[in-house]
Tab-separated table of C-alpha atoms in Angstrom:
chain	number	residue	atom	x	y	z
M	27	UNK	CA	-71.814	46.973	-39.082
M	28	UNK	CA	-72.614	43.286	-39.377
M	29	UNK	CA	-72.676	41.411	-36.101
M	30	UNK	CA	-73.718	38.135	-34.519
M	31	UNK	CA	-73.608	36.690	-31.029
M	32	UNK	CA	-72.007	33.305	-30.417
M	33	UNK	CA	-72.548	32.572	-26.732
M	34	UNK	CA	-71.378	35.887	-25.269
M	35	UNK	CA	-68.558	36.384	-27.744
M	36	UNK	CA	-69.552	39.108	-30.193
M	37	UNK	CA	-68.394	38.743	-33.787
M	38	UNK	CA	-68.292	41.925	-35.871
M	39	UNK	CA	-67.506	42.210	-39.553
M	40	UNK	CA	-65.600	45.515	-39.394
M	41	UNK	CA	-66.323	46.481	-43.001
M	42	UNK	CA	-65.102	50.053	-42.453
M	43	UNK	CA	-61.512	48.860	-42.101
M	44	UNK	CA	-61.491	47.838	-45.782
M	45	UNK	CA	-61.803	51.527	-46.586
M	46	UNK	CA	-59.431	52.601	-43.826
M	47	UNK	CA	-56.692	49.979	-44.089
M	48	UNK	CA	-57.357	48.135	-47.334
M	49	UNK	CA	-58.019	44.768	-45.669
M	50	UNK	CA	-61.061	42.805	-44.557
M	51	UNK	CA	-61.354	42.796	-40.779
M	52	UNK	CA	-63.079	40.710	-38.144
M	53	UNK	CA	-63.450	41.935	-34.561
M	54	UNK	CA	-64.057	39.529	-31.684
M	55	UNK	CA	-65.346	41.054	-28.456
M	56	UNK	CA	-65.298	39.031	-25.247
M	57	UNK	CA	-66.491	39.639	-21.708
M	58	UNK	CA	-65.807	38.099	-18.325
M	59	UNK	CA	-68.508	35.455	-18.733
M	60	UNK	CA	-66.737	33.832	-21.691
M	61	UNK	CA	-64.895	30.643	-20.792
M	62	UNK	CA	-61.824	29.113	-22.371
M	63	UNK	CA	-63.429	25.886	-23.639
M	64	UNK	CA	-66.254	27.660	-25.475
M	65	UNK	CA	-63.901	30.207	-26.999
M	66	UNK	CA	-61.471	27.521	-28.139
M	67	UNK	CA	-64.324	25.620	-29.829
M	68	UNK	CA	-65.714	28.688	-31.572
M	69	UNK	CA	-62.314	29.865	-32.790
M	70	UNK	CA	-61.584	26.472	-34.337
M	71	UNK	CA	-64.610	26.803	-36.641
M	72	UNK	CA	-64.435	30.532	-37.304
M	73	UNK	CA	-63.504	31.856	-40.749
M	74	UNK	CA	-61.007	34.611	-40.104
M	75	UNK	CA	-60.414	37.662	-42.305
M	76	UNK	CA	-57.195	39.283	-43.545
M	77	UNK	CA	-56.928	41.241	-40.288
M	78	UNK	CA	-58.446	40.007	-37.044
M	79	UNK	CA	-58.779	41.828	-33.732
M	80	UNK	CA	-59.712	40.260	-30.394
M	81	UNK	CA	-60.703	42.447	-27.444
M	82	UNK	CA	-60.578	40.677	-24.079
M	83	UNK	CA	-61.139	42.061	-20.557
M	84	UNK	CA	-57.770	42.094	-18.809
M	85	UNK	CA	-59.205	40.042	-15.958
M	86	UNK	CA	-60.233	37.140	-18.222
M	87	UNK	CA	-56.809	35.552	-18.289
M	88	UNK	CA	-58.117	32.163	-19.470
M	89	UNK	CA	-59.548	33.612	-22.663
M	90	UNK	CA	-56.373	35.682	-23.157
M	91	UNK	CA	-54.404	32.435	-23.089
M	92	UNK	CA	-56.703	30.754	-25.629
M	93	UNK	CA	-56.441	33.769	-27.932
M	94	UNK	CA	-52.640	33.586	-27.836
M	95	UNK	CA	-52.726	29.827	-28.444
M	96	UNK	CA	-54.824	30.519	-31.545
M	97	UNK	CA	-52.044	32.575	-33.099
M	98	UNK	CA	-53.062	36.060	-32.003
M	99	UNK	CA	-50.415	38.410	-30.636
M	100	UNK	CA	-50.822	41.106	-28.005
M	101	UNK	CA	-50.450	44.668	-29.316
M	102	UNK	CA	-52.192	47.109	-26.970
M	103	UNK	CA	-54.084	47.637	-23.741
M	104	UNK	CA	-57.168	49.775	-24.379
M	105	UNK	CA	-58.014	51.705	-21.222
M	106	UNK	CA	-61.390	53.322	-20.524
M	107	UNK	CA	-61.635	56.018	-17.856
M	108	UNK	CA	-64.480	58.132	-16.508
M	109	UNK	CA	-64.757	61.565	-14.903
M	110	UNK	CA	-67.809	62.754	-12.927
M	111	UNK	CA	-67.036	66.415	-13.779
M	112	UNK	CA	-67.841	67.531	-10.229
M	113	UNK	CA	-64.331	68.816	-9.696
M	114	UNK	CA	-61.605	69.108	-12.341
M	115	UNK	CA	-58.326	68.855	-10.493
M	116	UNK	CA	-55.329	70.740	-11.872
M	117	UNK	CA	-51.787	69.640	-11.149
M	118	UNK	CA	-49.880	72.087	-8.969
M	119	UNK	CA	-47.846	74.481	-11.064
M	120	UNK	CA	-50.090	74.182	-14.136
M	121	UNK	CA	-52.845	76.541	-13.009
M	122	UNK	CA	-51.593	79.479	-15.099
M	123	UNK	CA	-51.194	77.257	-18.160
M	124	UNK	CA	-54.792	76.094	-17.866
M	125	UNK	CA	-55.979	79.673	-17.435
M	126	UNK	CA	-54.240	80.636	-20.673
M	127	UNK	CA	-55.895	77.957	-22.806
M	128	UNK	CA	-59.302	77.951	-24.466
M	129	UNK	CA	-61.209	76.046	-27.121
M	130	UNK	CA	-63.473	76.899	-30.056
M	131	UNK	CA	-65.308	75.007	-32.813
M	132	UNK	CA	-63.191	74.283	-35.875
M	133	UNK	CA	-63.933	75.745	-39.284
M	134	UNK	CA	-62.933	74.114	-42.572
M	135	UNK	CA	-59.417	75.578	-42.524
M	136	UNK	CA	-58.912	74.317	-38.961
M	137	UNK	CA	-59.926	70.815	-40.062
M	138	UNK	CA	-57.449	70.965	-42.948
M	139	UNK	CA	-54.708	72.004	-40.543
M	140	UNK	CA	-55.620	69.195	-38.152
M	141	UNK	CA	-55.447	66.642	-40.980
M	142	UNK	CA	-52.017	67.955	-41.993
M	143	UNK	CA	-50.890	67.500	-38.390
M	144	UNK	CA	-52.253	63.945	-38.321
M	145	UNK	CA	-50.208	63.258	-41.473
M	146	UNK	CA	-47.118	64.306	-39.519
M	147	UNK	CA	-47.611	61.285	-37.265
M	148	UNK	CA	-48.983	62.793	-34.074
M	149	UNK	CA	-50.593	59.423	-33.321
M	150	UNK	CA	-47.639	57.086	-32.984
M	151	UNK	CA	-48.563	54.645	-30.214
M	152	UNK	CA	-51.887	53.129	-31.301
M	153	UNK	CA	-52.209	49.535	-32.490
M	154	UNK	CA	-52.202	50.533	-36.169
M	155	UNK	CA	-49.085	52.710	-35.949
M	156	UNK	CA	-47.047	50.100	-34.078
M	157	UNK	CA	-48.133	47.230	-36.341
M	158	UNK	CA	-45.413	46.537	-38.967
M	159	UNK	CA	-48.110	45.445	-41.429
M	160	UNK	CA	-49.658	48.936	-41.327
M	161	UNK	CA	-47.494	51.681	-39.809
M	162	UNK	CA	-47.880	55.402	-39.235
M	163	UNK	CA	-49.034	56.370	-42.751
M	164	UNK	CA	-52.029	54.042	-42.734
M	165	UNK	CA	-52.728	54.969	-39.132
M	166	UNK	CA	-52.929	58.645	-40.131
M	167	UNK	CA	-55.273	57.809	-43.003
M	168	UNK	CA	-57.510	55.859	-40.629
M	169	UNK	CA	-57.658	58.717	-38.096
M	170	UNK	CA	-58.516	61.280	-40.771
M	171	UNK	CA	-61.324	59.133	-42.161
M	172	UNK	CA	-62.585	58.504	-38.636
M	173	UNK	CA	-62.648	62.249	-37.924
M	174	UNK	CA	-64.513	62.937	-41.181
M	175	UNK	CA	-67.110	60.322	-40.237
M	176	UNK	CA	-67.585	61.894	-36.809
M	177	UNK	CA	-68.001	65.358	-38.325
M	178	UNK	CA	-70.477	64.050	-40.934
M	179	UNK	CA	-72.492	62.553	-38.067
M	180	UNK	CA	-72.857	66.029	-36.568
M	181	UNK	CA	-70.105	65.982	-33.947
M	182	UNK	CA	-68.163	69.230	-33.630
M	183	UNK	CA	-64.338	69.119	-33.520
M	184	UNK	CA	-62.809	71.644	-31.154
M	185	UNK	CA	-59.464	73.377	-31.530
M	186	UNK	CA	-57.530	74.025	-28.335
M	187	UNK	CA	-55.583	77.267	-28.180
M	188	UNK	CA	-53.049	78.828	-25.875
M	189	UNK	CA	-53.016	82.614	-26.159
M	190	UNK	CA	-54.773	82.246	-29.518
M	191	UNK	CA	-52.363	79.705	-31.025
M	192	UNK	CA	-53.836	76.272	-31.916
M	193	UNK	CA	-51.942	73.567	-30.014
M	194	UNK	CA	-54.245	70.578	-30.479
M	195	UNK	CA	-57.815	69.370	-30.783
M	196	UNK	CA	-60.458	67.079	-29.368
M	197	UNK	CA	-63.807	65.724	-30.471
M	198	UNK	CA	-66.510	64.242	-28.285
M	199	UNK	CA	-70.048	62.981	-28.767
M	200	UNK	CA	-73.071	62.524	-26.557
M	201	UNK	CA	-73.428	58.816	-25.853
M	202	UNK	CA	-76.586	59.162	-23.751
M	203	UNK	CA	-78.269	62.069	-21.922
M	204	UNK	CA	-75.590	63.991	-19.988
M	205	UNK	CA	-72.935	61.355	-20.797
M	206	UNK	CA	-70.228	62.355	-23.277
M	207	UNK	CA	-67.607	60.184	-24.931
M	208	UNK	CA	-64.237	61.807	-25.544
M	209	UNK	CA	-63.601	59.994	-28.804
M	210	UNK	CA	-60.285	61.454	-29.898
M	211	UNK	CA	-57.768	64.130	-28.908
M	212	UNK	CA	-54.319	65.103	-30.081
M	213	UNK	CA	-51.492	67.580	-29.640
M	214	UNK	CA	-49.932	69.179	-32.713
M	215	UNK	CA	-46.386	68.140	-33.529
M	216	UNK	CA	-44.589	71.384	-32.675
M	217	UNK	CA	-46.106	71.357	-29.183
M	218	UNK	CA	-45.396	67.768	-28.229
M	219	UNK	CA	-43.505	67.550	-24.952
M	220	UNK	CA	-44.388	71.122	-23.954
M	221	UNK	CA	-47.263	70.369	-21.594
M	222	UNK	CA	-49.923	71.272	-24.146
M	223	UNK	CA	-51.341	67.765	-23.897
M	224	UNK	CA	-52.519	68.802	-20.458
M	225	UNK	CA	-54.359	71.776	-21.979
M	226	UNK	CA	-56.083	69.567	-24.538
M	227	UNK	CA	-57.364	67.123	-21.941
M	228	UNK	CA	-58.307	69.893	-19.526
M	229	UNK	CA	-60.300	71.756	-22.169
M	230	UNK	CA	-62.116	68.563	-23.120
M	231	UNK	CA	-63.395	68.322	-19.553
M	232	UNK	CA	-64.261	72.019	-19.283
M	233	UNK	CA	-66.176	72.007	-22.572
M	234	UNK	CA	-68.134	68.887	-21.630
M	235	UNK	CA	-69.041	70.308	-18.229
M	236	UNK	CA	-70.261	73.509	-19.920
M	237	UNK	CA	-72.587	71.377	-22.044
M	238	UNK	CA	-74.260	70.148	-18.864
M	239	UNK	CA	-72.750	66.670	-18.836
M	240	UNK	CA	-72.553	64.625	-15.645
M	241	UNK	CA	-70.093	62.051	-16.940
M	242	UNK	CA	-67.187	62.099	-19.381
M	243	UNK	CA	-65.693	58.908	-20.808
M	244	UNK	CA	-62.060	58.881	-21.900
M	245	UNK	CA	-60.024	56.372	-23.891
M	246	UNK	CA	-56.264	55.927	-23.930
M	247	UNK	CA	-53.790	53.353	-25.139
M	248	UNK	CA	-51.618	51.616	-22.587
M	249	UNK	CA	-48.791	52.273	-25.052
M	250	UNK	CA	-49.092	55.994	-24.284
M	251	UNK	CA	-47.950	56.439	-20.676
M	252	UNK	CA	-47.598	60.265	-20.786
M	253	UNK	CA	-51.290	60.737	-21.632
M	254	UNK	CA	-52.193	58.248	-18.931
M	255	UNK	CA	-50.399	60.378	-16.369
M	256	UNK	CA	-52.210	63.498	-17.556
M	257	UNK	CA	-55.737	62.102	-17.373
M	258	UNK	CA	-55.207	60.527	-13.964
M	259	UNK	CA	-53.904	63.824	-12.595
M	260	UNK	CA	-57.064	65.547	-13.881
M	261	UNK	CA	-59.256	63.309	-11.774
M	262	UNK	CA	-60.236	60.534	-14.172
M	263	UNK	CA	-60.907	57.152	-12.589
M	264	UNK	CA	-59.955	53.843	-14.149
M	265	UNK	CA	-63.030	52.016	-15.442
M	266	UNK	CA	-61.920	49.144	-17.687
M	267	UNK	CA	-58.861	47.620	-19.337
M	268	UNK	CA	-59.151	45.495	-22.466
M	269	UNK	CA	-56.248	43.578	-23.948
M	270	UNK	CA	-56.105	43.836	-27.733
M	271	UNK	CA	-54.754	40.904	-29.727
M	272	UNK	CA	-54.314	40.798	-33.513
M	273	UNK	CA	-53.792	38.179	-36.185
M	274	UNK	CA	-52.965	38.735	-39.855
M	275	UNK	CA	-53.844	36.210	-42.538
């Protein structure tokens, strides 16, 4: 990753997206201390790539306006949530479902099955899937490559099962001592709309708590309201919302 700081705006040459999406990519990360005048000045002299992504805190409305004025379009709200793992609440009526589900580390055949499920389009609401320039096929490729990278780095993907049948997966990594990041989770296509998404998220929390964690960080897209409802019902608290803007050249 190549990065530089201009004021507080962080500029990242996202070289990995050339492999994932076939285009050069620049990521611009802002925080609440960035002001509109500085951002406008920096953007006017910045050499953009083929694909450009700006991440702005939802509360920095002035910078959001400047980003839109510069030709970027809104595509997604990226929501970060946290859970203290002290008590995992279960929605009334779903207790038996949670009792029937379990998780286990994936083997090679499980990973192959997961990749086949990703190819079926189980991730359909993220900013790559909904972007007409990319679409679901490239989104699936990107997720598979991302998962392979995580596994190569030593993170263990977990399959979630209900009465022994795989219904989905999750993968998390330790960000700092006793703090885990729930990087990615998904429900397999034949179980979408059956409540198994609840099992996947629930098992992610249970597994992390078993590892001795004191904090679990979750990530969802604002485009995916059903998952948002699940994680909030499990006791996650809202931590941060970033607005994601994109621009193609």
